[in-house]
mmCIF file of C-alpha atoms in Angstrom:
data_model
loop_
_atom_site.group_PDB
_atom_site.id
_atom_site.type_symbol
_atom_site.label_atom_id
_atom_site.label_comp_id
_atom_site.label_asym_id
_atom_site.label_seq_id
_atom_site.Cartn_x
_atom_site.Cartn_y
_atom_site.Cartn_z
ATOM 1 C CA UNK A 1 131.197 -28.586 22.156
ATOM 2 C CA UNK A 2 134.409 -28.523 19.811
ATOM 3 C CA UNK A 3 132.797 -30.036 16.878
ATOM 4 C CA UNK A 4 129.462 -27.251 17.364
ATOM 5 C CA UNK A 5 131.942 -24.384 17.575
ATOM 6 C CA UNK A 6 134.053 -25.896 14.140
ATOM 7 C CA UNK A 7 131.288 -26.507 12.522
ATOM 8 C CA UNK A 8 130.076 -23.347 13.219
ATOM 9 C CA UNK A 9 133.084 -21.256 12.113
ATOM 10 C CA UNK A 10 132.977 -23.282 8.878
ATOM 11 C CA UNK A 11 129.840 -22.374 8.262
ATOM 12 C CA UNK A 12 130.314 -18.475 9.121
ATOM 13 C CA UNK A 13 133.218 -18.871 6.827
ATOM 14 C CA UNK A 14 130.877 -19.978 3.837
ATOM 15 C CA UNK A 15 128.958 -17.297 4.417
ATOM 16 C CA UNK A 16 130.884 -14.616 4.496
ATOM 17 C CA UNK A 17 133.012 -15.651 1.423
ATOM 18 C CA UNK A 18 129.536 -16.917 -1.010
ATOM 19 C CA UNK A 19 126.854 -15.065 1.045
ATOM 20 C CA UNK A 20 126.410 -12.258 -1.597
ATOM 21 C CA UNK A 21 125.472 -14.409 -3.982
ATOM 22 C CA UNK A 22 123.265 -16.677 -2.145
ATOM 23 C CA UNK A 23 121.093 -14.180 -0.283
ATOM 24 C CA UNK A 24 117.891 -15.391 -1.784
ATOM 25 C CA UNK A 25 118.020 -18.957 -0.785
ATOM 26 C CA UNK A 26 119.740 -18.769 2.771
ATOM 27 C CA UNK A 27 117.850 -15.261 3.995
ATOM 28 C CA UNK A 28 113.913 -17.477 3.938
ATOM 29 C CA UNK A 29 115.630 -20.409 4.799
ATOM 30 C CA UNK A 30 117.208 -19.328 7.961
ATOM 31 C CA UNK A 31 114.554 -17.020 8.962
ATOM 32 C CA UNK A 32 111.929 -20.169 8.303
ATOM 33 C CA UNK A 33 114.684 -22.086 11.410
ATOM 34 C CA UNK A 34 114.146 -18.893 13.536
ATOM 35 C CA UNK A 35 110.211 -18.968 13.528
ATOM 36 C CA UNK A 36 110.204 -22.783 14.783
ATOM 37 C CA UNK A 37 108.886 -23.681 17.978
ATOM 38 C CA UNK A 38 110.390 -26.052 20.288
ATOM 39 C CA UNK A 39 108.717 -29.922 19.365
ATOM 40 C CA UNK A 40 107.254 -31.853 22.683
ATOM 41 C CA UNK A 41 109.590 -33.542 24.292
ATOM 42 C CA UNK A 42 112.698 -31.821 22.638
ATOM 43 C CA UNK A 43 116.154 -30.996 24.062
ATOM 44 C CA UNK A 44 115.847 -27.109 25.515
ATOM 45 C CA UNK A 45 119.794 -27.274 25.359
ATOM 46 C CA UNK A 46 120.059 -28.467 21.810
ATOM 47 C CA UNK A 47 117.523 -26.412 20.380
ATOM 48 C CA UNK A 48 118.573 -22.761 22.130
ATOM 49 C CA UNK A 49 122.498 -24.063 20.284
ATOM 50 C CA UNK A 50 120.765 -24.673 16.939
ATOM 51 C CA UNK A 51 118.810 -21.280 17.260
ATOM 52 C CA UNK A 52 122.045 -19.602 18.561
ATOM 53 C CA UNK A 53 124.063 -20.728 15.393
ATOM 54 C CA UNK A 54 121.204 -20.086 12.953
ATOM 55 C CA UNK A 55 121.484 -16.291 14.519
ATOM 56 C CA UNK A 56 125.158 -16.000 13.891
ATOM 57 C CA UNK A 57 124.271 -17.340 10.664
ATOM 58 C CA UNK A 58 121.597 -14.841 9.721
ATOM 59 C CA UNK A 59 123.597 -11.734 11.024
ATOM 60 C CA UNK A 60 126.877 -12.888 9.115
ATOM 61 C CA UNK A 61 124.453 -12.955 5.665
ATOM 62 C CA UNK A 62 122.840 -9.608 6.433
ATOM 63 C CA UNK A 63 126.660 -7.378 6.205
ATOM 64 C CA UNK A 64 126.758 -8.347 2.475
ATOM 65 C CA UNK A 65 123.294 -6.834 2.456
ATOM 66 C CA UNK A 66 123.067 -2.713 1.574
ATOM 67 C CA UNK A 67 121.452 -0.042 3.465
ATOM 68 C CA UNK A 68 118.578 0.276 1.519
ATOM 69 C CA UNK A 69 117.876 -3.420 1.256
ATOM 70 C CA UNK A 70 114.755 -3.890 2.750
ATOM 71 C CA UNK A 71 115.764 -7.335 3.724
ATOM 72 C CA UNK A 72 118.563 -5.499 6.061
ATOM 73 C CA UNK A 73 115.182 -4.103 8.256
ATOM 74 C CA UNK A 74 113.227 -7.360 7.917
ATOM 75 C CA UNK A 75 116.757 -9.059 9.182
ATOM 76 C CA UNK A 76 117.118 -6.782 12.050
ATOM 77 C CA UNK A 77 113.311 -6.872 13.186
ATOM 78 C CA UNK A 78 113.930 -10.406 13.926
ATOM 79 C CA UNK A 79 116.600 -10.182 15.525
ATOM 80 C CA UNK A 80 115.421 -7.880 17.823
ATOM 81 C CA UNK A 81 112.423 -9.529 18.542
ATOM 82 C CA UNK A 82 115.066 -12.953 19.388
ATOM 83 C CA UNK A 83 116.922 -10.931 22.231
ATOM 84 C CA UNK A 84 113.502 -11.159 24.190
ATOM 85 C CA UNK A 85 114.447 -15.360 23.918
ATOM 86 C CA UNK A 86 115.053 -15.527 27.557
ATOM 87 C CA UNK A 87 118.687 -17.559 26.881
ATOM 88 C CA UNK A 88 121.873 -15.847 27.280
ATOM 89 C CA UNK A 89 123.995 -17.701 24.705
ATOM 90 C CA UNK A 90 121.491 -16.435 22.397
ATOM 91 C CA UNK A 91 121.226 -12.919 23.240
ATOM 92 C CA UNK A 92 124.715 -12.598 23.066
ATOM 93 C CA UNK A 93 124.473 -13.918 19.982
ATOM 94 C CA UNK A 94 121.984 -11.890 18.315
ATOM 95 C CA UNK A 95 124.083 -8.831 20.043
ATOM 96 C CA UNK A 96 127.115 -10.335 18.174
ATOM 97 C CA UNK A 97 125.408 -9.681 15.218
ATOM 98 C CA UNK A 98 123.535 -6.632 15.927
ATOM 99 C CA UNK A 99 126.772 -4.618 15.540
ATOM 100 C CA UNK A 100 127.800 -4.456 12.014
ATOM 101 C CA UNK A 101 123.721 -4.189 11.012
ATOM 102 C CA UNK A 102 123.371 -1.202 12.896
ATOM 103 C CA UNK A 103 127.140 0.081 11.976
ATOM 104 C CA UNK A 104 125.490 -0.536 8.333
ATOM 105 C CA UNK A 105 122.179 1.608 9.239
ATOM 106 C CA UNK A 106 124.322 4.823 11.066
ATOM 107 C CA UNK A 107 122.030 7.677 10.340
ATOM 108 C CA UNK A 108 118.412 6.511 9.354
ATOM 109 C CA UNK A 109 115.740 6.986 11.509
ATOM 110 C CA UNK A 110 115.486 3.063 11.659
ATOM 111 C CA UNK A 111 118.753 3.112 13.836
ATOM 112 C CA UNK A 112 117.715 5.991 16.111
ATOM 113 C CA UNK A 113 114.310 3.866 16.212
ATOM 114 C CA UNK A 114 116.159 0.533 17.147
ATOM 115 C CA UNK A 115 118.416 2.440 20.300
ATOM 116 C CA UNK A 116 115.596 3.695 21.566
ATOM 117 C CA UNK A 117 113.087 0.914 21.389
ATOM 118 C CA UNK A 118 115.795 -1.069 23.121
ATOM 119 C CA UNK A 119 116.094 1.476 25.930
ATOM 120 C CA UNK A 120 112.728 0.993 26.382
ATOM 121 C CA UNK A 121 112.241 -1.944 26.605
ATOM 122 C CA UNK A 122 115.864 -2.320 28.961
ATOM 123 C CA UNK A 123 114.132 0.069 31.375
ATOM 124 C CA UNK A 124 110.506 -1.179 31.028
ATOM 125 C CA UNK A 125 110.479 -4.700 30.131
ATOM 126 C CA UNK A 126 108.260 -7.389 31.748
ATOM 127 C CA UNK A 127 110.405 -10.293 31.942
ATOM 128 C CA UNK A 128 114.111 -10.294 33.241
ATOM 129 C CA UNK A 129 114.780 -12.463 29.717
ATOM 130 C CA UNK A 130 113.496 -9.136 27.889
ATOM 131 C CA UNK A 131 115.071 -6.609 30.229
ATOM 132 C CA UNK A 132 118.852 -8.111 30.025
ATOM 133 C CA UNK A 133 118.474 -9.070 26.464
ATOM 134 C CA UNK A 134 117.573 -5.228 25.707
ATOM 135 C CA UNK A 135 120.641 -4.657 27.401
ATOM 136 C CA UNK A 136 122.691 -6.912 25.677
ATOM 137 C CA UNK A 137 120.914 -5.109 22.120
ATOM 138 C CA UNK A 138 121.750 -1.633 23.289
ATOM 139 C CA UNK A 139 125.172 -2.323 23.863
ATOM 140 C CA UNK A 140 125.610 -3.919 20.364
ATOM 141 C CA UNK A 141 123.881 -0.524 18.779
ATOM 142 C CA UNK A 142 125.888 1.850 20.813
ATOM 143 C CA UNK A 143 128.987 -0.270 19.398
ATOM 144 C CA UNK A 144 127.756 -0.132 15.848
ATOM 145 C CA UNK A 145 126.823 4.120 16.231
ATOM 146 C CA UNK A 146 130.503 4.676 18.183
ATOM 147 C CA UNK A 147 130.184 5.912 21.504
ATOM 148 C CA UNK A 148 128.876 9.358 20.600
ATOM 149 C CA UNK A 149 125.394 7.954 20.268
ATOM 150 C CA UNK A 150 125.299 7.713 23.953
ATOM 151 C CA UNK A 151 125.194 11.596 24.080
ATOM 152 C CA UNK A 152 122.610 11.919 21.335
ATOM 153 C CA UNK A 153 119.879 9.523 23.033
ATOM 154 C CA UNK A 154 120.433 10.473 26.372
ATOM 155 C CA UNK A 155 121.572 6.832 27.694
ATOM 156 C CA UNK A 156 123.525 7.766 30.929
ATOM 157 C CA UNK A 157 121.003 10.335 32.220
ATOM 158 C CA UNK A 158 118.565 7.589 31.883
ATOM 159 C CA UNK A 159 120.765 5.387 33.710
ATOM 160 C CA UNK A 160 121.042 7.361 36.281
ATOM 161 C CA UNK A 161 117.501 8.543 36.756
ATOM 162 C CA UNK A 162 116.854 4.843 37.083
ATOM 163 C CA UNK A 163 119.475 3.745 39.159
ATOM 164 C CA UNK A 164 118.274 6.777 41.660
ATOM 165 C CA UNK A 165 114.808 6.791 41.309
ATOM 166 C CA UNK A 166 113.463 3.653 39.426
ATOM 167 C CA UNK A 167 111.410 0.869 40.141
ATOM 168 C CA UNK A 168 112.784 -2.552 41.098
ATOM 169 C CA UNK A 169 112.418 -3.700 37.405
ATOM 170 C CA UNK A 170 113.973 -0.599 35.871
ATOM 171 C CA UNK A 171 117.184 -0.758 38.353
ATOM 172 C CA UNK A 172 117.419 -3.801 37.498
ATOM 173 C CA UNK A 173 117.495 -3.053 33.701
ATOM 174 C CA UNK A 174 119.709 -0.002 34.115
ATOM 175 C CA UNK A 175 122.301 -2.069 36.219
ATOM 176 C CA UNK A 176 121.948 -4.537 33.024
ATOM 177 C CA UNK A 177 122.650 -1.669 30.735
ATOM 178 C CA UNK A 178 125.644 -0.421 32.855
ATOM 179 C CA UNK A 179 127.271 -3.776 32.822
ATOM 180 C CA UNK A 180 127.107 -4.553 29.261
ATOM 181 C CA UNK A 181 128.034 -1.521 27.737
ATOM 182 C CA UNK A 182 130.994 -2.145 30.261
ATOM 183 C CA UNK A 183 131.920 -5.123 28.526
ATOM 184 C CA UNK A 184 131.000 -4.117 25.104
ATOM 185 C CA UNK A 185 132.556 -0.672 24.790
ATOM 186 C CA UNK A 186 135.306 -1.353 26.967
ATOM 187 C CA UNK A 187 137.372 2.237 28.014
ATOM 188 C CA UNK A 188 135.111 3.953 26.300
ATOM 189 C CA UNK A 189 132.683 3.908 28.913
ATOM 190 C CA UNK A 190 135.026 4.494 31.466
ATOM 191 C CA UNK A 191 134.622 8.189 31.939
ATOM 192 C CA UNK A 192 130.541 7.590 31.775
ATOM 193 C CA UNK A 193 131.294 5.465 34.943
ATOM 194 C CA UNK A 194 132.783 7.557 37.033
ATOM 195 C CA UNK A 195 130.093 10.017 36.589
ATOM 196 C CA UNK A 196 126.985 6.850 38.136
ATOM 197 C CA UNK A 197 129.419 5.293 40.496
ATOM 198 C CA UNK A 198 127.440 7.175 43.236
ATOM 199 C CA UNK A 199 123.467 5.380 41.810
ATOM 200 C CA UNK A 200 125.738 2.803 41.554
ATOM 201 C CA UNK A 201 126.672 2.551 45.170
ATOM 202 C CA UNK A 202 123.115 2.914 46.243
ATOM 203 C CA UNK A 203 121.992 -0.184 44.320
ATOM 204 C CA UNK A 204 124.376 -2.217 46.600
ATOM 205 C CA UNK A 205 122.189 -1.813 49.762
ATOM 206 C CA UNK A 206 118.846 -1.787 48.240
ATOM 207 C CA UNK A 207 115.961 -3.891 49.364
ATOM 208 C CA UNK A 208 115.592 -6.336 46.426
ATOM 209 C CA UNK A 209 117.763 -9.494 46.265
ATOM 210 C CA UNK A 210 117.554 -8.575 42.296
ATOM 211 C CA UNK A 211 118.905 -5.289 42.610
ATOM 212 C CA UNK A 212 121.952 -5.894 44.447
ATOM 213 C CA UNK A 213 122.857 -9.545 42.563
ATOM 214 C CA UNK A 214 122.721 -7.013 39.440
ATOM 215 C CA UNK A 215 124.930 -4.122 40.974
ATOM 216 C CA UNK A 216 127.373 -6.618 42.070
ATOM 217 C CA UNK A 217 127.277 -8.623 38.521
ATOM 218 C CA UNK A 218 128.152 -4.775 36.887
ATOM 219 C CA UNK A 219 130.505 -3.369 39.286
ATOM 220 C CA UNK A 220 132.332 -7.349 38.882
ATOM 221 C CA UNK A 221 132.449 -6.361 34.666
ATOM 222 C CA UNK A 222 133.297 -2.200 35.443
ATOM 223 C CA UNK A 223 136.105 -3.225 37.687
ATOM 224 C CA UNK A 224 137.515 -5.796 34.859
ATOM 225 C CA UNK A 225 137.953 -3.051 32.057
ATOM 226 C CA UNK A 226 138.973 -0.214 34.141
ATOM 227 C CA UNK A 227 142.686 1.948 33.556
ATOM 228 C CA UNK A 228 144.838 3.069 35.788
ATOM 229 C CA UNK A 229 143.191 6.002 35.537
ATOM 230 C CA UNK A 230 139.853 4.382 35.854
ATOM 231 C CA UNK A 231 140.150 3.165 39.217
ATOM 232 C CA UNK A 232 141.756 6.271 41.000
ATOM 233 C CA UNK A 233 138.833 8.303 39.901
ATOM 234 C CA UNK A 234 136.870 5.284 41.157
ATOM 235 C CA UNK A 235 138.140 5.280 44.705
ATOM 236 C CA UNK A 236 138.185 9.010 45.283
ATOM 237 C CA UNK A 237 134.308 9.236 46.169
ATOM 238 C CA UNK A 238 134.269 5.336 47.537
ATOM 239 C CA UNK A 239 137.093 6.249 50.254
ATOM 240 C CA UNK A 240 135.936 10.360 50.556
ATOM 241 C CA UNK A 241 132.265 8.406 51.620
ATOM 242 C CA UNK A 242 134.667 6.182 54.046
ATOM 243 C CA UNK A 243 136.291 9.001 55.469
ATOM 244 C CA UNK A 244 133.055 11.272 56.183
ATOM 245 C CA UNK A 245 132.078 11.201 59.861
ATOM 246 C CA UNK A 246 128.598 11.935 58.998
ATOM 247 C CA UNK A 247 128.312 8.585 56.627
ATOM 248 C CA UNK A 248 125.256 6.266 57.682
ATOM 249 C CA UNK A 249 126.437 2.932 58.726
ATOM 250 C CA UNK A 250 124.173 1.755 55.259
ATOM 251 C CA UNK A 251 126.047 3.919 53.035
ATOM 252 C CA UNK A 252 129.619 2.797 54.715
ATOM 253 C CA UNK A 253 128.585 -0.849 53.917
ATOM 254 C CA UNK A 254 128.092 0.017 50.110
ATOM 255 C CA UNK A 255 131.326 1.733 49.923
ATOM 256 C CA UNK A 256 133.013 -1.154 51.561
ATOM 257 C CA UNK A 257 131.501 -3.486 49.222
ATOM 258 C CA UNK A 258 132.311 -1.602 46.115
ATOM 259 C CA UNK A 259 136.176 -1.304 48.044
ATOM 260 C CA UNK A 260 135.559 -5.420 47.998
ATOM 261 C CA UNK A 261 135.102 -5.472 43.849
ATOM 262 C CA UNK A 262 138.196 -3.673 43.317
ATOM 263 C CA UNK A 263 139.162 -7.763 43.812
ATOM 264 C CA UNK A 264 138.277 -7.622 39.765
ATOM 265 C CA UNK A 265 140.362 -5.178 38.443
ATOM 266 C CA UNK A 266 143.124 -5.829 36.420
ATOM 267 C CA UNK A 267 146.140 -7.441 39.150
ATOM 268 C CA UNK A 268 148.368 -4.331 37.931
ATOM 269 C CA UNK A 269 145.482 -2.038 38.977
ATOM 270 C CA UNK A 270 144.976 -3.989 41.820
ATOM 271 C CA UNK A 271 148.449 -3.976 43.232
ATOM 272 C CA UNK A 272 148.625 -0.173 42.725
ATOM 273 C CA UNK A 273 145.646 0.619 44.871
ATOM 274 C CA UNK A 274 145.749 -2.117 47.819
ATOM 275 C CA UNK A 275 147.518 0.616 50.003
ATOM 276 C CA UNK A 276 144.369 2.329 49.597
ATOM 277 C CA UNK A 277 142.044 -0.100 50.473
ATOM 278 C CA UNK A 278 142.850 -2.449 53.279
ATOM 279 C CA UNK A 279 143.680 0.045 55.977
ATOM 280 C CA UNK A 280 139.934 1.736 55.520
ATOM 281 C CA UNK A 281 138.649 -1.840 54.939
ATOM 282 C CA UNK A 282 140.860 -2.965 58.279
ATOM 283 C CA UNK A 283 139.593 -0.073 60.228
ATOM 284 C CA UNK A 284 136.331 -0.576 59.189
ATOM 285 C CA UNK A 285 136.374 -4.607 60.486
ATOM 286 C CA UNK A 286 136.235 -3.219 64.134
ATOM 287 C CA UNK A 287 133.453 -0.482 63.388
ATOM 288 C CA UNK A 288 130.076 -0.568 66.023
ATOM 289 C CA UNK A 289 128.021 -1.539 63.786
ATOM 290 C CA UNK A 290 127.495 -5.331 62.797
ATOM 291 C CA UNK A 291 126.746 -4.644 59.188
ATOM 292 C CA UNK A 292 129.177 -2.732 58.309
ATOM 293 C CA UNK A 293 131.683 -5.072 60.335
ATOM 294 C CA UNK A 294 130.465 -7.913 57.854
ATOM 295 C CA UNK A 295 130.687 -5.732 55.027
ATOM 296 C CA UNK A 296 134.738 -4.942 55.830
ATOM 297 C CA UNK A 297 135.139 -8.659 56.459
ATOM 298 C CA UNK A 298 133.715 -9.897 53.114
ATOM 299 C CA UNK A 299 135.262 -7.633 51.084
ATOM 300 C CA UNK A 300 138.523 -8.167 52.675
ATOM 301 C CA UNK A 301 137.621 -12.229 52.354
ATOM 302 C CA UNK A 302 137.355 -10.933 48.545
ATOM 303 C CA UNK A 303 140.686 -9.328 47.801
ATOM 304 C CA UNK A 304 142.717 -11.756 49.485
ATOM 305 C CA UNK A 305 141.109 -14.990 47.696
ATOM 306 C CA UNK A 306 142.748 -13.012 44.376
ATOM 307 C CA UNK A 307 146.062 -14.051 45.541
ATOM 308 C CA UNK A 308 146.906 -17.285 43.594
ATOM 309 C CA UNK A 309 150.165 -18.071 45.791
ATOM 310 C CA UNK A 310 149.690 -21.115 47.745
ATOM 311 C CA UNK A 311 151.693 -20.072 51.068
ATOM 312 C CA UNK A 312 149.738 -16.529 51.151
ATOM 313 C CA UNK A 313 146.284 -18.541 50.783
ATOM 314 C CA UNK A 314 147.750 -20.429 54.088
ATOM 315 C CA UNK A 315 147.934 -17.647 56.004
ATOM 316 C CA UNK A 316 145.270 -15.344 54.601
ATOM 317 C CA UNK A 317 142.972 -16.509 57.718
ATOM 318 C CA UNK A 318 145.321 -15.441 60.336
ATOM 319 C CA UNK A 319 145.925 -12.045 58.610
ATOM 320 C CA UNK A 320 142.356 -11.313 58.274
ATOM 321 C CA UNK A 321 141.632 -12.278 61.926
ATOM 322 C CA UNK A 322 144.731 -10.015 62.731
ATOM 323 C CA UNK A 323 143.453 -6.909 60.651
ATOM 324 C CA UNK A 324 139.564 -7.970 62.001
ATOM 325 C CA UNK A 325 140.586 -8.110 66.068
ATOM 326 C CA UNK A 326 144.310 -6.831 66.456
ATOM 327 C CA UNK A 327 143.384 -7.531 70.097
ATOM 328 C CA UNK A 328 143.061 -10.866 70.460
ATOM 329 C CA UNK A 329 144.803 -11.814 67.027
#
């Protein structure tokens, strides 16, 4: 794995310092690696790492290439069409590289065409390869466009009509879409969160095995990149849903469960808002219903494996029994 990732950077290097002026030979030569099919019998491992590299490879040549090159389109065609290979390393690869093509395009009607052809096909995608590699793809074009662009298409009203109202397949891709442009645009998207965190709640108790693994995998990424800030505005609906008397048991277990992915956030963050969270998630441990009892326990399970310190580890069992049945621990 070290000698891929050197030779890789070499070759990125190479590129970016003699690409300009060796276009016309590497541009049909890399897109000629790209169009090969898997040989019977071949490696699946080795070949998605030689595709993954030949990506990086192709997106580092295409920033020396101008806007109205129309090997810039041809370039990003195919890489759009390789986020639908159903391989993470390589969709995050292509998204890599997806940035600074966009970022190059800002304000053509092939960009606008690109963010919404991968909303579409985030949202309405047959394959889970194709819906999270969309994702993955819109993130990267957002990034390139700056964070305005999510205004101009309409991406977190979309979100949220799908994370209230969508099928299985398009919560699913909205969930996708929430977590990476999480990751990719960092605090940026932190105000845009606070404003879903109720579809996003919903998602935690739904029906489909797929829907919830996906709310928990972008409520995991939210929690990593929130502020301060961030997470107070967070917690304010979470515990104002814990304190409600007229909350349905299924609704307290998503807002316990969202209490038990604060375990993510930054330990600063973490430390600040603890005194917020264990005495609803304590009180909740001894509530009448057995769901939402198991909801309090594994989220409390959550926050306390966090602690690294061997002695508190020790006794985290006894302290969770203690906050779980005072009476009899």
């Amino acid at each position: 794995a070290s000698v891929r990732e050197l030779l890789q950077q070499g070759a990125v290097l190479l590129v970016q310092a003699f690409g300009a002026g060796a276009q016309a030979a590497l541009i049909p030569r890399l897109e000629g690696l790209l169009q090969r099919q898997p040989g019977p019998g071949e490696d699946a491992g080795a070949f998605d790492r030689r595709y993954q590299s030949t990506v990086v490879l192709l997106g580092t040549l295409a920033a020396h290439l101008r806007a109205d090159d129309p090997s810039l389109l041809r370039v990003l065609e195919l890489l759009l069409r390789t986020l639908k290979v159903p391989s993470e390393p390589v969709q995050r690869a292509v998204a890599d590289c997806l940035v600074p093509l966009v970022a190059a395009l800002k304000g053509t009607e092939a960009a606008d065409r690109t963010v919404r052809r991968l909303m579409d096909a985030m949202l309405q995608g047959a394959s889970y390869g194709e819906r999270r590699g969309a994702a993955f793809g819109l993130s990267s074009a957002v990034k390139g466009l700056g964070a305005p662009s999510l205004k101009q298409f309409g991406i977190v009203p979309a979100l949220r009509e799908s994370l209230s109202a969508g099928s299985v397949a398009q919560r699913q891709g909205a969930l996708f879409g929430c977590e990476c442009l999480s990751r990719r645009l960092g605090l940026l998207f932190e105000p845009y969160t606070i404003s879903i965190v109720d579809a996003l709640l919903e998602n935690f108790a739904h029906s489909s095995e797929h829907v919830r693994a996906a709310a928990e995998n972008a409520v995991r990424v939210i929690m990593t990149g929130l502020s301060a800030h961030g997470v107070k505005q967070l917690l304010a609906p979470v515990l104002a849903t814990l304190d409600s008397e007229a909350t349905q048991w299924k609704s307290r277990a998503e807002a316990l469960k969202m209490l038990g992915a604060m375990a993510h956030c930054a330990p600063k963050q973490l430390a600040a808002c603890l005194p917020q969270i264990v005495p609803p998630l304590a009180q909740a441990s001894n509530h009448a219903h057995p769901k939402v009892r198991d909801a309090a326990k594994t989220s409390l399970a959550e926050i306390s494996a966090v602690v690294k310190n061997p002695e508190v580890q020790q006794l985290a069992p006894a302290l969770l029994a203690a906050l779980a049945d005072p009476a009899n621990k």
